[in-house]
Amino acid sequence: MFRLYERRICLLRDKMNEFDALLMASSMNIGYFTGFFPGFQSLLFVPRDDEVVLFLSRADASLAEETCRFRVEVVGKEGYVEKLKVLLKEDVKKVGVEESLEAGMFSRLKREFPSVSFDFFGGLWDIRSVKSDEEIKAIRKSIEIAEAGLRAAVESISVGVRECDVAAEAEYEMRRLGAESFPFETIVASGSRGASPHATCSKRKIRRGDAVVIDLGARYEHYCSDITRTVIVGRNDKMEKALSLVIKAQEAALSMVKSEVSCSELDLAARKVLEREGYEKYFLHSLGHGIGLEVHEPPSISSTNKANIREKMVFTIEPGVYMHGVGGVRVEDTVVTEKKKGKVLTKLPKEFFV
């Protein structure tokens, strides 16, 4: 397993270009490159040629020593800066930092090391956004768990049941099947509440004629899933039409997925379907997002992102329609890019009626 992380570090070094070293502080970046996901403040130092060093809190030390095969340094009262002074030698002129580094840490580094040039390094996502077979396998398992949770949610829906009770059934089933945690708060939004894309769940009781938006995910071996389905309770012709159009919009985008197609082209394909029926104005967000260790990662499948998708990128396609005061519908699936097509990893039916 250590060879996997050594390969990732080699890929990182290949992209360092003008940088003599890199610094990372986010748990997900550190975990991706070392196999250890710290729970407390940590710092990963990756020099161009020298030894990789992980600085971390005493609270993380014992677990890190079991998990991480790179050099581990426990930081005490002296703090991270004093530890770095030993490593930032005279030949280190330019250091790259991750784009998510806290402003306070960035400012302090520049103040404490005036002879070193610190700048943002954008190459991390070039590596992380293309998934390995091992990562795709973990994402598949995470999706399987989330699908079981969504089925449990659907089976619990009936007139008079509270949204929060539906969410509880889904989360229990996902935990039972091995979910380590949930990458975001489970959404169960019924009736007019469904018009808000991120409405989470409430004590509202589900009524006949409601469209119920269920959006949930699981985390398995650190990797996330993200699935949305809309359940029609009884009959609602208006929401059923909207759901049918959203499914067609999703299918239009999915049919175009392959290497070297731009993210904006996928977004446009879905919007055109809704636009023809006068529903494009109700589509309030981008079409999708990358998924992996984090539930929202590059690539952004949006009208403004002209970058091409690449083989083995994993992302969601999730068109939606949100009508204020009426309700909303959304369908979200996860797809992996192959050379000539996209492979949908989600297996659930697109429509549910109870």
Tab-separated table of N, CA and C in Angstrom, residues 175-244:
chain	number	residue	atom	x	y	z
A	175	ARG	N	-25.518	3.361	8.078
A	175	ARG	CA	-24.620	2.989	9.178
A	175	ARG	C	-24.550	1.472	9.329
A	176	ARG	N	-25.687	0.837	9.227
A	176	ARG	CA	-25.748	-0.616	9.394
A	176	ARG	C	-24.898	-1.334	8.349
A	177	LEU	N	-24.800	-0.728	7.162
A	177	LEU	CA	-24.062	-1.343	6.059
A	177	LEU	C	-22.601	-0.905	5.980
A	178	GLY	N	-22.167	-0.114	6.956
A	178	GLY	CA	-20.745	0.201	7.023
A	178	GLY	C	-20.343	1.623	6.714
A	179	ALA	N	-21.295	2.531	6.600
A	179	ALA	CA	-20.926	3.933	6.374
A	179	ALA	C	-20.148	4.455	7.583
A	180	GLU	N	-18.994	5.063	7.319
A	180	GLU	CA	-18.189	5.630	8.404
A	180	GLU	C	-18.788	6.936	8.907
A	181	SER	N	-19.384	7.677	8.001
A	181	SER	CA	-20.022	8.954	8.331
A	181	SER	C	-20.833	9.375	7.114
A	182	PHE	N	-21.377	10.583	7.189
A	182	PHE	CA	-22.142	11.126	6.064
A	182	PHE	C	-21.454	12.407	5.598
A	183	PRO	N	-21.179	12.536	4.301
A	183	PRO	CA	-20.413	13.691	3.826
A	183	PRO	C	-21.173	15.012	3.863
A	184	PHE	N	-22.485	14.949	4.045
A	184	PHE	CA	-23.289	16.162	4.178
A	184	PHE	C	-24.582	15.783	4.894
A	185	GLU	N	-25.301	16.785	5.352
A	185	GLU	CA	-26.549	16.541	6.064
A	185	GLU	C	-27.613	16.025	5.095
A	186	THR	N	-28.228	14.919	5.453
A	186	THR	CA	-29.242	14.299	4.597
A	186	THR	C	-30.384	15.272	4.314
A	187	ILE	N	-30.751	15.358	3.035
A	187	ILE	CA	-31.858	16.219	2.620
A	187	ILE	C	-33.111	15.373	2.404
A	188	VAL	N	-34.172	15.730	3.089
A	188	VAL	CA	-35.519	15.226	2.792
A	188	VAL	C	-36.413	16.455	2.791
A	189	ALA	N	-36.812	16.893	1.614
A	189	ALA	CA	-37.556	18.149	1.475
A	189	ALA	C	-38.847	17.884	0.713
A	190	SER	N	-39.960	18.035	1.385
A	190	SER	CA	-41.264	17.713	0.789
A	190	SER	C	-42.065	18.974	0.489
A	191	GLY	N	-43.007	18.821	-0.456
A	191	GLY	CA	-43.890	19.937	-0.779
A	191	GLY	C	-43.117	21.167	-1.218
A	192	SER	N	-43.536	22.332	-0.773
A	192	SER	CA	-42.906	23.583	-1.191
A	192	SER	C	-41.460	23.696	-0.710
A	193	ARG	N	-41.092	22.932	0.328
A	193	ARG	CA	-39.718	22.980	0.825
A	193	ARG	C	-38.736	22.444	-0.218
A	194	GLY	N	-39.215	21.610	-1.121
A	194	GLY	CA	-38.352	21.060	-2.153
A	194	GLY	C	-37.861	22.095	-3.157
A	195	ALA	N	-38.436	23.284	-3.132
A	195	ALA	CA	-37.997	24.349	-4.038
A	195	ALA	C	-36.660	24.943	-3.619
A	196	SER	N	-36.178	24.597	-2.433
A	196	SER	CA	-34.854	25.027	-1.983
A	196	SER	C	-33.877	23.869	-2.194
A	197	PRO	N	-32.863	24.023	-3.049
A	197	PRO	CA	-31.982	22.901	-3.377
A	197	PRO	C	-31.301	22.247	-2.176
A	198	HIS	N	-31.021	23.008	-1.122
A	198	HIS	CA	-30.348	22.469	0.063
A	198	HIS	C	-31.211	22.670	1.308
A	199	ALA	N	-32.402	22.119	1.281
A	199	ALA	CA	-33.366	22.356	2.362
A	199	ALA	C	-33.168	21.457	3.579
A	200	THR	N	-32.240	20.504	3.566
A	200	THR	CA	-32.027	19.498	4.624
A	200	THR	C	-33.354	18.812	4.968
A	201	CYS	N	-33.663	18.640	6.253
A	201	CYS	CA	-34.947	18.017	6.610
A	201	CYS	C	-35.540	18.739	7.814
A	202	SER	N	-36.827	18.546	8.017
A	202	SER	CA	-37.533	19.235	9.087
A	202	SER	C	-38.540	18.277	9.718
A	203	LYS	N	-39.358	18.813	10.608
A	203	LYS	CA	-40.419	18.026	11.244
A	203	LYS	C	-41.717	18.055	10.433
A	204	ARG	N	-41.667	18.653	9.263
A	204	ARG	CA	-42.866	18.711	8.428
A	204	ARG	C	-43.353	17.303	8.090
A	205	LYS	N	-44.659	17.125	8.158
A	205	LYS	CA	-45.256	15.838	7.806
A	205	LYS	C	-45.579	15.796	6.322
A	206	ILE	N	-45.241	14.696	5.696
A	206	ILE	CA	-45.453	14.523	4.262
A	206	ILE	C	-46.949	14.408	3.960
A	207	ARG	N	-47.357	15.072	2.878
A	207	ARG	CA	-48.771	15.101	2.500
A	207	ARG	C	-48.996	14.454	1.136
A	208	ARG	N	-50.215	14.031	0.909
A	208	ARG	CA	-50.561	13.462	-0.389
A	208	ARG	C	-50.377	14.532	-1.476
A	209	GLY	N	-49.764	14.140	-2.575
A	209	GLY	CA	-49.488	15.077	-3.665
A	209	GLY	C	-48.117	15.726	-3.583
A	210	ASP	N	-47.374	15.482	-2.494
A	210	ASP	CA	-46.036	16.065	-2.355
A	210	ASP	C	-45.039	15.414	-3.313
A	211	ALA	N	-44.110	16.224	-3.783
A	211	ALA	CA	-42.861	15.701	-4.355
A	211	ALA	C	-41.823	15.791	-3.240
A	212	VAL	N	-41.164	14.676	-2.944
A	212	VAL	CA	-40.204	14.625	-1.841
A	212	VAL	C	-38.801	14.425	-2.418
A	213	VAL	N	-37.972	15.440	-2.260
A	213	VAL	CA	-36.585	15.367	-2.732
A	213	VAL	C	-35.729	14.733	-1.639
A	214	ILE	N	-35.056	13.640	-1.977
A	214	ILE	CA	-34.154	12.965	-1.037
A	214	ILE	C	-32.751	12.987	-1.626
A	215	ASP	N	-31.843	13.620	-0.921
A	215	ASP	CA	-30.452	13.749	-1.361
A	215	ASP	C	-29.579	13.298	-0.205
A	216	LEU	N	-28.809	12.243	-0.423
A	216	LEU	CA	-28.004	11.698	0.670
A	216	LEU	C	-26.704	11.107	0.143
A	217	GLY	N	-25.808	10.793	1.059
A	217	GLY	CA	-24.543	10.180	0.693
A	217	GLY	C	-23.942	9.462	1.877
A	218	ALA	N	-22.987	8.604	1.581
A	218	ALA	CA	-22.258	7.873	2.606
A	218	ALA	C	-20.768	8.101	2.396
A	219	ARG	N	-20.004	7.857	3.440
A	219	ARG	CA	-18.551	7.857	3.314
A	219	ARG	C	-18.050	6.458	3.672
A	220	TYR	N	-17.306	5.857	2.747
A	220	TYR	CA	-16.785	4.507	2.945
A	220	TYR	C	-15.305	4.504	2.586
A	221	GLU	N	-14.463	4.062	3.527
A	221	GLU	CA	-13.009	4.112	3.332
A	221	GLU	C	-12.585	5.493	2.855
A	222	HIS	N	-13.199	6.502	3.454
A	222	HIS	CA	-12.932	7.931	3.213
A	222	HIS	C	-13.579	8.472	1.941
A	223	TYR	N	-14.122	7.624	1.069
A	223	TYR	CA	-14.663	8.091	-0.205
A	223	TYR	C	-16.174	8.295	-0.134
A	224	CYS	N	-16.636	9.318	-0.836
A	224	CYS	CA	-18.014	9.786	-0.717
A	224	CYS	C	-18.912	9.301	-1.853
A	225	SER	N	-20.193	9.293	-1.556
A	225	SER	CA	-21.230	9.128	-2.583
A	225	SER	C	-22.232	10.258	-2.416
A	226	ASP	N	-23.045	10.474	-3.452
A	226	ASP	CA	-24.014	11.569	-3.452
A	226	ASP	C	-25.112	11.208	-4.452
A	227	ILE	N	-26.294	10.917	-3.954
A	227	ILE	CA	-27.402	10.463	-4.797
A	227	ILE	C	-28.643	11.282	-4.468
A	228	THR	N	-29.421	11.632	-5.479
A	228	THR	CA	-30.708	12.290	-5.266
A	228	THR	C	-31.789	11.590	-6.080
A	229	ARG	N	-32.932	11.404	-5.451
A	229	ARG	CA	-34.138	10.950	-6.128
A	229	ARG	C	-35.311	11.772	-5.612
A	230	THR	N	-36.355	11.862	-6.432
A	230	THR	CA	-37.575	12.573	-6.053
A	230	THR	C	-38.728	11.578	-6.038
A	231	VAL	N	-39.429	11.539	-4.931
A	231	VAL	CA	-40.543	10.604	-4.744
A	231	VAL	C	-41.853	11.375	-4.842
A	232	ILE	N	-42.759	10.906	-5.695
A	232	ILE	CA	-44.087	11.512	-5.809
A	232	ILE	C	-45.054	10.717	-4.932
A	233	VAL	N	-45.704	11.399	-4.003
A	233	VAL	CA	-46.644	10.759	-3.073
A	233	VAL	C	-48.059	10.934	-3.628
A	234	GLY	N	-48.651	9.828	-4.086
A	234	GLY	CA	-49.962	9.934	-4.725
A	234	GLY	C	-49.812	10.440	-6.146
A	235	ARG	N	-50.562	11.467	-6.495
A	235	ARG	CA	-50.499	12.051	-7.838
A	235	ARG	C	-50.235	13.545	-7.750
A	236	ASN	N	-49.413	14.043	-8.680
A	236	ASN	CA	-49.167	15.469	-8.816
A	236	ASN	C	-48.685	15.688	-10.249
A	237	ASP	N	-49.621	16.005	-11.134
A	237	ASP	CA	-49.307	16.089	-12.567
A	237	ASP	C	-48.208	17.101	-12.855
A	238	LYS	N	-48.236	18.235	-12.150
A	238	LYS	CA	-47.251	19.282	-12.408
A	238	LYS	C	-45.844	18.810	-12.050
A	239	MET	N	-45.690	18.162	-10.891
A	239	MET	CA	-44.375	17.721	-10.464
A	239	MET	C	-43.929	16.483	-11.241
A	240	GLU	N	-44.903	15.675	-11.667
A	240	GLU	CA	-44.548	14.509	-12.484
A	240	GLU	C	-43.991	14.960	-13.835
A	241	LYS	N	-44.572	16.006	-14.412
A	241	LYS	CA	-44.054	16.542	-15.667
A	241	LYS	C	-42.642	17.096	-15.476
A	242	ALA	N	-42.463	17.829	-14.386
A	242	ALA	CA	-41.140	18.395	-14.100
A	242	ALA	C	-40.107	17.288	-13.919
A	243	LEU	N	-40.492	16.223	-13.216
A	243	LEU	CA	-39.581	15.110	-13.000
A	243	LEU	C	-39.215	14.435	-14.321
A	244	SER	N	-40.201	14.247	-15.188
A	244	SER	CA	-39.942	13.639	-16.489
A	244	SER	C	-38.957	14.466	-17.302
